[in-house]
């Protein structure tokens, strides 16, 4: 786990020099008396597909602070993708009740969670390399750094294809589909569900601005 965390941090640090994003100067809403950029509360603003990483001050200075925010943003992005893939599986199970073999009981929630986690694990590197910092903002009182990490449209389409391919593999590993149901039809429905979940305009985050953890 420590090696993985160190590797993620190193990749994030390298990513900063490839493009660390500009400071945010757009109009922003008031939350608790503080003006936040819109994307802090909704990383899908402006039609983007993204997540927000937050970092407190660091003895390593601004480079380490930004690297930590980028790494955390990518972790959050991976979590977002996993959640959306899980939602796609649940929808697929719900709408495709006839795809299951008779007499076979399926815990749909557990199965969806397990399958989505496996997909996310397989695509960790693609999420890291396909995302980058887009905007940064520093809290005026506590100096926490907020970084908007996004996936560009072209890379999102590539990632989407990879997610669908991996999702089909996960489904094929399990023999719960009826023999008489065409596999191609079932997997097309799964891919359509994933497309709906990963549409850029789908993401809306409820609540106020996120906070930094320790």
PDB file of C-alpha atoms in Angstrom:
ATOM      1  CA  UNK A   1       0.000   0.000   0.000  1.00  0.00           C
ATOM      2  CA  UNK A   2       2.867   2.383   0.878  1.00  0.00           C
ATOM      3  CA  UNK A   3       4.617   1.636  -2.426  1.00  0.00           C
ATOM      4  CA  UNK A   4       1.378   2.286  -4.342  1.00  0.00           C
ATOM      5  CA  UNK A   5       0.819   5.574  -2.506  1.00  0.00           C
ATOM      6  CA  UNK A   6       4.399   6.667  -3.184  1.00  0.00           C
ATOM      7  CA  UNK A   7       4.054   5.787  -6.863  1.00  0.00           C
ATOM      8  CA  UNK A   8       0.775   7.689  -7.129  1.00  0.00           C
ATOM      9  CA  UNK A   9       2.383  10.728  -5.489  1.00  0.00           C
ATOM     10  CA  UNK A  10       5.380  10.566  -7.834  1.00  0.00           C
ATOM     11  CA  UNK A  11       3.150  10.341 -10.907  1.00  0.00           C
ATOM     12  CA  UNK A  12       1.094  13.245  -9.621  1.00  0.00           C
ATOM     13  CA  UNK A  13       4.228  15.326  -9.101  1.00  0.00           C
ATOM     14  CA  UNK A  14       5.388  14.640 -12.657  1.00  0.00           C
ATOM     15  CA  UNK A  15       1.935  15.520 -13.938  1.00  0.00           C
ATOM     16  CA  UNK A  16       2.214  18.981 -12.462  1.00  0.00           C
ATOM     17  CA  UNK A  17       5.002  19.916 -14.825  1.00  0.00           C
ATOM     18  CA  UNK A  18       2.977  18.750 -17.830  1.00  0.00           C
ATOM     19  CA  UNK A  19       0.245  21.253 -17.034  1.00  0.00           C
ATOM     20  CA  UNK A  20      -0.833  22.328 -13.585  1.00  0.00           C
ATOM     21  CA  UNK A  21      -3.868  24.348 -14.579  1.00  0.00           C
ATOM     22  CA  UNK A  22      -4.590  28.018 -14.226  1.00  0.00           C
ATOM     23  CA  UNK A  23      -5.933  29.882 -11.224  1.00  0.00           C
ATOM     24  CA  UNK A  24      -9.667  30.378 -11.202  1.00  0.00           C
ATOM     25  CA  UNK A  25     -10.966  33.890 -11.795  1.00  0.00           C
ATOM     26  CA  UNK A  26     -14.538  33.046 -12.776  1.00  0.00           C
ATOM     27  CA  UNK A  27     -17.640  34.291 -10.915  1.00  0.00           C
ATOM     28  CA  UNK A  28     -18.292  32.192  -7.868  1.00  0.00           C
ATOM     29  CA  UNK A  29     -21.097  31.541  -5.363  1.00  0.00           C
ATOM     30  CA  UNK A  30     -21.010  32.379  -1.660  1.00  0.00           C
ATOM     31  CA  UNK A  31     -20.796  29.440   0.748  1.00  0.00           C
ATOM     32  CA  UNK A  32     -20.477  30.191   4.447  1.00  0.00           C
ATOM     33  CA  UNK A  33     -19.320  33.698   3.714  1.00  0.00           C
ATOM     34  CA  UNK A  34     -16.525  32.497   1.402  1.00  0.00           C
ATOM     35  CA  UNK A  35     -16.645  32.858  -2.377  1.00  0.00           C
ATOM     36  CA  UNK A  36     -15.944  29.493  -3.975  1.00  0.00           C
ATOM     37  CA  UNK A  37     -15.478  28.728  -7.673  1.00  0.00           C
ATOM     38  CA  UNK A  38     -18.473  26.866  -9.057  1.00  0.00           C
ATOM     39  CA  UNK A  39     -16.357  23.785  -9.819  1.00  0.00           C
ATOM     40  CA  UNK A  40     -15.389  23.348  -6.149  1.00  0.00           C
ATOM     41  CA  UNK A  41     -18.945  22.283  -5.413  1.00  0.00           C
ATOM     42  CA  UNK A  42     -19.603  20.726  -8.829  1.00  0.00           C
ATOM     43  CA  UNK A  43     -16.595  19.231 -10.670  1.00  0.00           C
ATOM     44  CA  UNK A  44     -18.874  18.576 -13.666  1.00  0.00           C
ATOM     45  CA  UNK A  45     -19.368  22.295 -14.276  1.00  0.00           C
ATOM     46  CA  UNK A  46     -18.746  23.683 -17.771  1.00  0.00           C
ATOM     47  CA  UNK A  47     -19.512  20.243 -19.207  1.00  0.00           C
ATOM     48  CA  UNK A  48     -16.325  18.781 -17.746  1.00  0.00           C
ATOM     49  CA  UNK A  49     -15.905  15.316 -16.254  1.00  0.00           C
ATOM     50  CA  UNK A  50     -13.803  15.742 -13.167  1.00  0.00           C
ATOM     51  CA  UNK A  51     -13.198  15.653  -9.435  1.00  0.00           C
ATOM     52  CA  UNK A  52     -11.711  17.962  -6.820  1.00  0.00           C
ATOM     53  CA  UNK A  53      -8.545  17.238  -4.868  1.00  0.00           C
ATOM     54  CA  UNK A  54      -7.761  19.206  -1.717  1.00  0.00           C
ATOM     55  CA  UNK A  55      -4.455  19.651   0.079  1.00  0.00           C
ATOM     56  CA  UNK A  56      -3.474  21.455   3.245  1.00  0.00           C
ATOM     57  CA  UNK A  57      -0.171  23.271   3.649  1.00  0.00           C
ATOM     58  CA  UNK A  58       2.986  21.190   3.492  1.00  0.00           C
ATOM     59  CA  UNK A  59       6.575  21.451   4.670  1.00  0.00           C
ATOM     60  CA  UNK A  60       7.500  20.652   1.094  1.00  0.00           C
ATOM     61  CA  UNK A  61       6.000  23.942  -0.052  1.00  0.00           C
ATOM     62  CA  UNK A  62       3.753  24.617  -3.035  1.00  0.00           C
ATOM     63  CA  UNK A  63       5.087  21.829  -5.330  1.00  0.00           C
ATOM     64  CA  UNK A  64       4.273  19.144  -2.761  1.00  0.00           C
ATOM     65  CA  UNK A  65       0.972  20.828  -1.933  1.00  0.00           C
ATOM     66  CA  UNK A  66      -0.058  20.777  -5.584  1.00  0.00           C
ATOM     67  CA  UNK A  67       1.163  17.223  -6.092  1.00  0.00           C
ATOM     68  CA  UNK A  68      -0.901  16.037  -3.140  1.00  0.00           C
ATOM     69  CA  UNK A  69      -3.997  17.854  -4.422  1.00  0.00           C
ATOM     70  CA  UNK A  70      -3.549  16.293  -7.870  1.00  0.00           C
ATOM     71  CA  UNK A  71      -3.091  12.812  -6.411  1.00  0.00           C
ATOM     72  CA  UNK A  72      -6.181  13.194  -4.248  1.00  0.00           C
ATOM     73  CA  UNK A  73      -8.163  14.549  -7.173  1.00  0.00           C
ATOM     74  CA  UNK A  74      -7.251  11.495  -9.216  1.00  0.00           C
ATOM     75  CA  UNK A  75      -8.210   9.170  -6.380  1.00  0.00           C
ATOM     76  CA  UNK A  76     -11.562  10.954  -6.151  1.00  0.00           C
ATOM     77  CA  UNK A  77     -11.952  10.740  -9.919  1.00  0.00           C
ATOM     78  CA  UNK A  78     -11.387   6.989  -9.745  1.00  0.00           C
ATOM     79  CA  UNK A  79     -13.963   6.747  -6.973  1.00  0.00           C
ATOM     80  CA  UNK A  80     -16.445   8.729  -9.064  1.00  0.00           C
ATOM     81  CA  UNK A  81     -15.950   6.455 -12.054  1.00  0.00           C
ATOM     82  CA  UNK A  82     -16.347   3.369  -9.851  1.00  0.00           C
ATOM     83  CA  UNK A  83     -19.593   4.758  -8.443  1.00  0.00           C
ATOM     84  CA  UNK A  84     -20.947   5.472 -11.909  1.00  0.00           C
ATOM     85  CA  UNK A  85     -19.988   2.036 -13.237  1.00  0.00           C
ATOM     86  CA  UNK A  86     -21.639   0.495 -10.181  1.00  0.00           C
ATOM     87  CA  UNK A  87     -24.807   2.493 -10.912  1.00  0.00           C
ATOM     88  CA  UNK A  88     -24.705   1.225 -14.511  1.00  0.00           C
ATOM     89  CA  UNK A  89     -24.491  -2.384 -13.303  1.00  0.00           C
ATOM     90  CA  UNK A  90     -27.391  -1.855 -10.902  1.00  0.00           C
ATOM     91  CA  UNK A  91     -29.501  -0.373 -13.684  1.00  0.00           C
ATOM     92  CA  UNK A  92     -28.543  -3.234 -15.973  1.00  0.00           C
ATOM     93  CA  UNK A  93     -29.538  -5.800 -13.368  1.00  0.00           C
ATOM     94  CA  UNK A  94     -32.773  -3.956 -12.619  1.00  0.00           C
ATOM     95  CA  UNK A  95     -33.892  -3.574 -16.230  1.00  0.00           C
ATOM     96  CA  UNK A  96     -32.668  -6.977 -17.384  1.00  0.00           C
ATOM     97  CA  UNK A  97     -34.423  -9.268 -14.934  1.00  0.00           C
ATOM     98  CA  UNK A  98     -34.854 -11.911 -17.624  1.00  0.00           C
ATOM     99  CA  UNK A  99     -31.131 -12.254 -18.262  1.00  0.00           C
ATOM    100  CA  UNK A 100     -30.590 -14.320 -15.130  1.00  0.00           C
ATOM    101  CA  UNK A 101     -30.779 -18.088 -15.049  1.00  0.00           C
ATOM    102  CA  UNK A 102     -33.839 -19.476 -13.351  1.00  0.00           C
ATOM    103  CA  UNK A 103     -33.306 -20.536  -9.753  1.00  0.00           C
ATOM    104  CA  UNK A 104     -30.154 -18.446  -9.461  1.00  0.00           C
ATOM    105  CA  UNK A 105     -30.345 -15.833  -6.724  1.00  0.00           C
ATOM    106  CA  UNK A 106     -28.242 -12.720  -7.277  1.00  0.00           C
ATOM    107  CA  UNK A 107     -27.404 -10.096  -4.679  1.00  0.00           C
ATOM    108  CA  UNK A 108     -27.531  -7.272  -7.217  1.00  0.00           C
ATOM    109  CA  UNK A 109     -26.033  -4.586  -4.966  1.00  0.00           C
ATOM    110  CA  UNK A 110     -23.141  -6.777  -3.843  1.00  0.00           C
ATOM    111  CA  UNK A 111     -22.505  -8.017  -7.369  1.00  0.00           C
ATOM    112  CA  UNK A 112     -22.572  -4.479  -8.802  1.00  0.00           C
ATOM    113  CA  UNK A 113     -20.125  -3.246  -6.150  1.00  0.00           C
ATOM    114  CA  UNK A 114     -17.727  -6.133  -6.664  1.00  0.00           C
ATOM    115  CA  UNK A 115     -17.756  -5.863 -10.442  1.00  0.00           C
ATOM    116  CA  UNK A 116     -17.340  -2.072 -10.477  1.00  0.00           C
ATOM    117  CA  UNK A 117     -14.422  -2.256  -8.040  1.00  0.00           C
ATOM    118  CA  UNK A 118     -12.686  -4.797 -10.255  1.00  0.00           C
ATOM    119  CA  UNK A 119     -13.157  -2.557 -13.294  1.00  0.00           C
ATOM    120  CA  UNK A 120     -11.726   0.439 -11.411  1.00  0.00           C
ATOM    121  CA  UNK A 121      -8.685  -1.532 -10.251  1.00  0.00           C
ATOM    122  CA  UNK A 122      -7.932  -2.601 -13.797  1.00  0.00           C
ATOM    123  CA  UNK A 123      -8.153   0.979 -15.081  1.00  0.00           C
ATOM    124  CA  UNK A 124      -6.243   2.858 -12.352  1.00  0.00           C
ATOM    125  CA  UNK A 125      -3.305   3.717 -14.619  1.00  0.00           C
ATOM    126  CA  UNK A 126      -5.587   4.898 -17.411  1.00  0.00           C
ATOM    127  CA  UNK A 127      -7.424   7.208 -15.000  1.00  0.00           C
ATOM    128  CA  UNK A 128      -4.107   8.630 -13.793  1.00  0.00           C
ATOM    129  CA  UNK A 129      -2.602   9.219 -17.227  1.00  0.00           C
ATOM    130  CA  UNK A 130      -5.889  10.393 -18.742  1.00  0.00           C
ATOM    131  CA  UNK A 131      -6.518  13.157 -16.198  1.00  0.00           C
ATOM    132  CA  UNK A 132      -4.837  16.468 -15.482  1.00  0.00           C
ATOM    133  CA  UNK A 133      -5.145  19.611 -13.424  1.00  0.00           C
ATOM    134  CA  UNK A 134      -7.516  22.150 -14.965  1.00  0.00           C
ATOM    135  CA  UNK A 135      -8.037  24.855 -12.323  1.00  0.00           C
ATOM    136  CA  UNK A 136      -6.682  25.625  -8.864  1.00  0.00           C
ATOM    137  CA  UNK A 137      -8.030  27.790  -6.064  1.00  0.00           C
ATOM    138  CA  UNK A 138      -6.650  28.581  -2.608  1.00  0.00           C
ATOM    139  CA  UNK A 139      -8.915  29.148   0.367  1.00  0.00           C
ATOM    140  CA  UNK A 140      -8.357  32.738   1.560  1.00  0.00           C
ATOM    141  CA  UNK A 141      -8.451  31.824   5.264  1.00  0.00           C
ATOM    142  CA  UNK A 142      -6.862  28.425   5.753  1.00  0.00           C
ATOM    143  CA  UNK A 143      -4.795  28.327   2.511  1.00  0.00           C
ATOM    144  CA  UNK A 144      -6.091  24.874   1.586  1.00  0.00           C
ATOM    145  CA  UNK A 145      -5.443  24.239  -2.110  1.00  0.00           C
ATOM    146  CA  UNK A 146      -8.362  23.041  -4.249  1.00  0.00           C
ATOM    147  CA  UNK A 147      -7.500  21.481  -7.599  1.00  0.00           C
ATOM    148  CA  UNK A 148      -9.992  20.670 -10.345  1.00  0.00           C
ATOM    149  CA  UNK A 149      -8.828  17.447 -12.001  1.00  0.00           C
ATOM    150  CA  UNK A 150     -10.554  16.576 -15.274  1.00  0.00           C
ATOM    151  CA  UNK A 151     -10.514  14.084 -18.133  1.00  0.00           C
ATOM    152  CA  UNK A 152     -10.544  15.692 -21.585  1.00  0.00           C
ATOM    153  CA  UNK A 153     -13.282  14.595 -24.000  1.00  0.00           C
ATOM    154  CA  UNK A 154     -10.961  12.619 -26.271  1.00  0.00           C
ATOM    155  CA  UNK A 155      -9.352  10.736 -23.385  1.00  0.00           C
ATOM    156  CA  UNK A 156     -12.729  10.236 -21.723  1.00  0.00           C
ATOM    157  CA  UNK A 157     -13.975   8.508 -24.870  1.00  0.00           C
ATOM    158  CA  UNK A 158     -10.943   6.204 -24.834  1.00  0.00           C
ATOM    159  CA  UNK A 159     -11.434   5.515 -21.125  1.00  0.00           C
ATOM    160  CA  UNK A 160     -15.119   4.892 -21.726  1.00  0.00           C
ATOM    161  CA  UNK A 161     -14.335   2.245 -24.339  1.00  0.00           C
ATOM    162  CA  UNK A 162     -11.877   0.593 -21.968  1.00  0.00           C
ATOM    163  CA  UNK A 163     -14.417   0.640 -19.130  1.00  0.00           C
ATOM    164  CA  UNK A 164     -17.051  -0.994 -21.336  1.00  0.00           C
ATOM    165  CA  UNK A 165     -14.617  -3.670 -22.495  1.00  0.00           C
ATOM    166  CA  UNK A 166     -13.534  -4.424 -18.938  1.00  0.00           C
ATOM    167  CA  UNK A 167     -17.140  -4.373 -17.719  1.00  0.00           C
ATOM    168  CA  UNK A 168     -18.095  -6.974 -20.342  1.00  0.00           C
ATOM    169  CA  UNK A 169     -15.189  -9.165 -19.201  1.00  0.00           C
ATOM    170  CA  UNK A 170     -16.381  -8.900 -15.601  1.00  0.00           C
ATOM    171  CA  UNK A 171     -19.890  -9.896 -16.643  1.00  0.00           C
ATOM    172  CA  UNK A 172     -18.612 -12.788 -18.741  1.00  0.00           C
ATOM    173  CA  UNK A 173     -16.683 -14.159 -15.780  1.00  0.00           C
ATOM    174  CA  UNK A 174     -19.991 -14.923 -14.089  1.00  0.00           C
ATOM    175  CA  UNK A 175     -22.326 -17.524 -15.538  1.00  0.00           C
ATOM    176  CA  UNK A 176     -25.590 -15.841 -14.555  1.00  0.00           C
ATOM    177  CA  UNK A 177     -26.790 -15.038 -18.072  1.00  0.00           C
ATOM    178  CA  UNK A 178     -29.367 -17.385 -19.607  1.00  0.00           C
ATOM    179  CA  UNK A 179     -28.028 -19.474 -22.436  1.00  0.00           C
ATOM    180  CA  UNK A 180     -30.972 -18.532 -24.661  1.00  0.00           C
ATOM    181  CA  UNK A 181     -30.396 -14.810 -24.213  1.00  0.00           C
ATOM    182  CA  UNK A 182     -27.973 -13.473 -26.774  1.00  0.00           C
ATOM    183  CA  UNK A 183     -24.818 -12.311 -25.005  1.00  0.00           C
ATOM    184  CA  UNK A 184     -24.294  -9.537 -27.544  1.00  0.00           C
ATOM    185  CA  UNK A 185     -27.696  -8.043 -26.781  1.00  0.00           C
ATOM    186  CA  UNK A 186     -27.126  -8.207 -23.032  1.00  0.00           C
ATOM    187  CA  UNK A 187     -23.690  -6.585 -23.238  1.00  0.00           C
ATOM    188  CA  UNK A 188     -24.962  -3.877 -25.584  1.00  0.00           C
ATOM    189  CA  UNK A 189     -27.472  -2.967 -22.903  1.00  0.00           C
ATOM    190  CA  UNK A 190     -24.696  -2.850 -20.306  1.00  0.00           C
ATOM    191  CA  UNK A 191     -22.581  -0.602 -22.532  1.00  0.00           C
ATOM    192  CA  UNK A 192     -25.542   1.725 -23.061  1.00  0.00           C
ATOM    193  CA  UNK A 193     -26.008   1.971 -19.283  1.00  0.00           C
ATOM    194  CA  UNK A 194     -22.314   2.846 -18.852  1.00  0.00           C
ATOM    195  CA  UNK A 195     -22.556   5.490 -21.597  1.00  0.00           C
ATOM    196  CA  UNK A 196     -25.463   7.130 -19.785  1.00  0.00           C
ATOM    197  CA  UNK A 197     -23.606   7.191 -16.467  1.00  0.00           C
ATOM    198  CA  UNK A 198     -20.382   8.562 -17.931  1.00  0.00           C
ATOM    199  CA  UNK A 199     -22.004  11.309 -20.001  1.00  0.00           C
ATOM    200  CA  UNK A 200     -20.258  14.561 -19.140  1.00  0.00           C
ATOM    201  CA  UNK A 201     -23.484  16.412 -18.424  1.00  0.00           C
ATOM    202  CA  UNK A 202     -24.649  13.750 -15.958  1.00  0.00           C
ATOM    203  CA  UNK A 203     -22.515  14.799 -13.021  1.00  0.00           C
ATOM    204  CA  UNK A 204     -24.069  17.061 -10.420  1.00  0.00           C
ATOM    205  CA  UNK A 205     -22.669  17.158  -6.916  1.00  0.00           C
ATOM    206  CA  UNK A 206     -25.093  17.932  -4.115  1.00  0.00           C
ATOM    207  CA  UNK A 207     -24.249  20.093  -1.119  1.00  0.00           C
ATOM    208  CA  UNK A 208     -21.687  22.802  -0.488  1.00  0.00           C
ATOM    209  CA  UNK A 209     -17.962  22.936  -1.011  1.00  0.00           C
ATOM    210  CA  UNK A 210     -15.840  19.951  -0.028  1.00  0.00           C
ATOM    211  CA  UNK A 211     -13.397  20.134   2.877  1.00  0.00           C
ATOM    212  CA  UNK A 212      -9.828  18.961   3.240  1.00  0.00           C
ATOM    213  CA  UNK A 213      -8.980  15.922   5.286  1.00  0.00           C
ATOM    214  CA  UNK A 214      -5.924  15.679   7.447  1.00  0.00           C
TER     215      UNK A 214
END
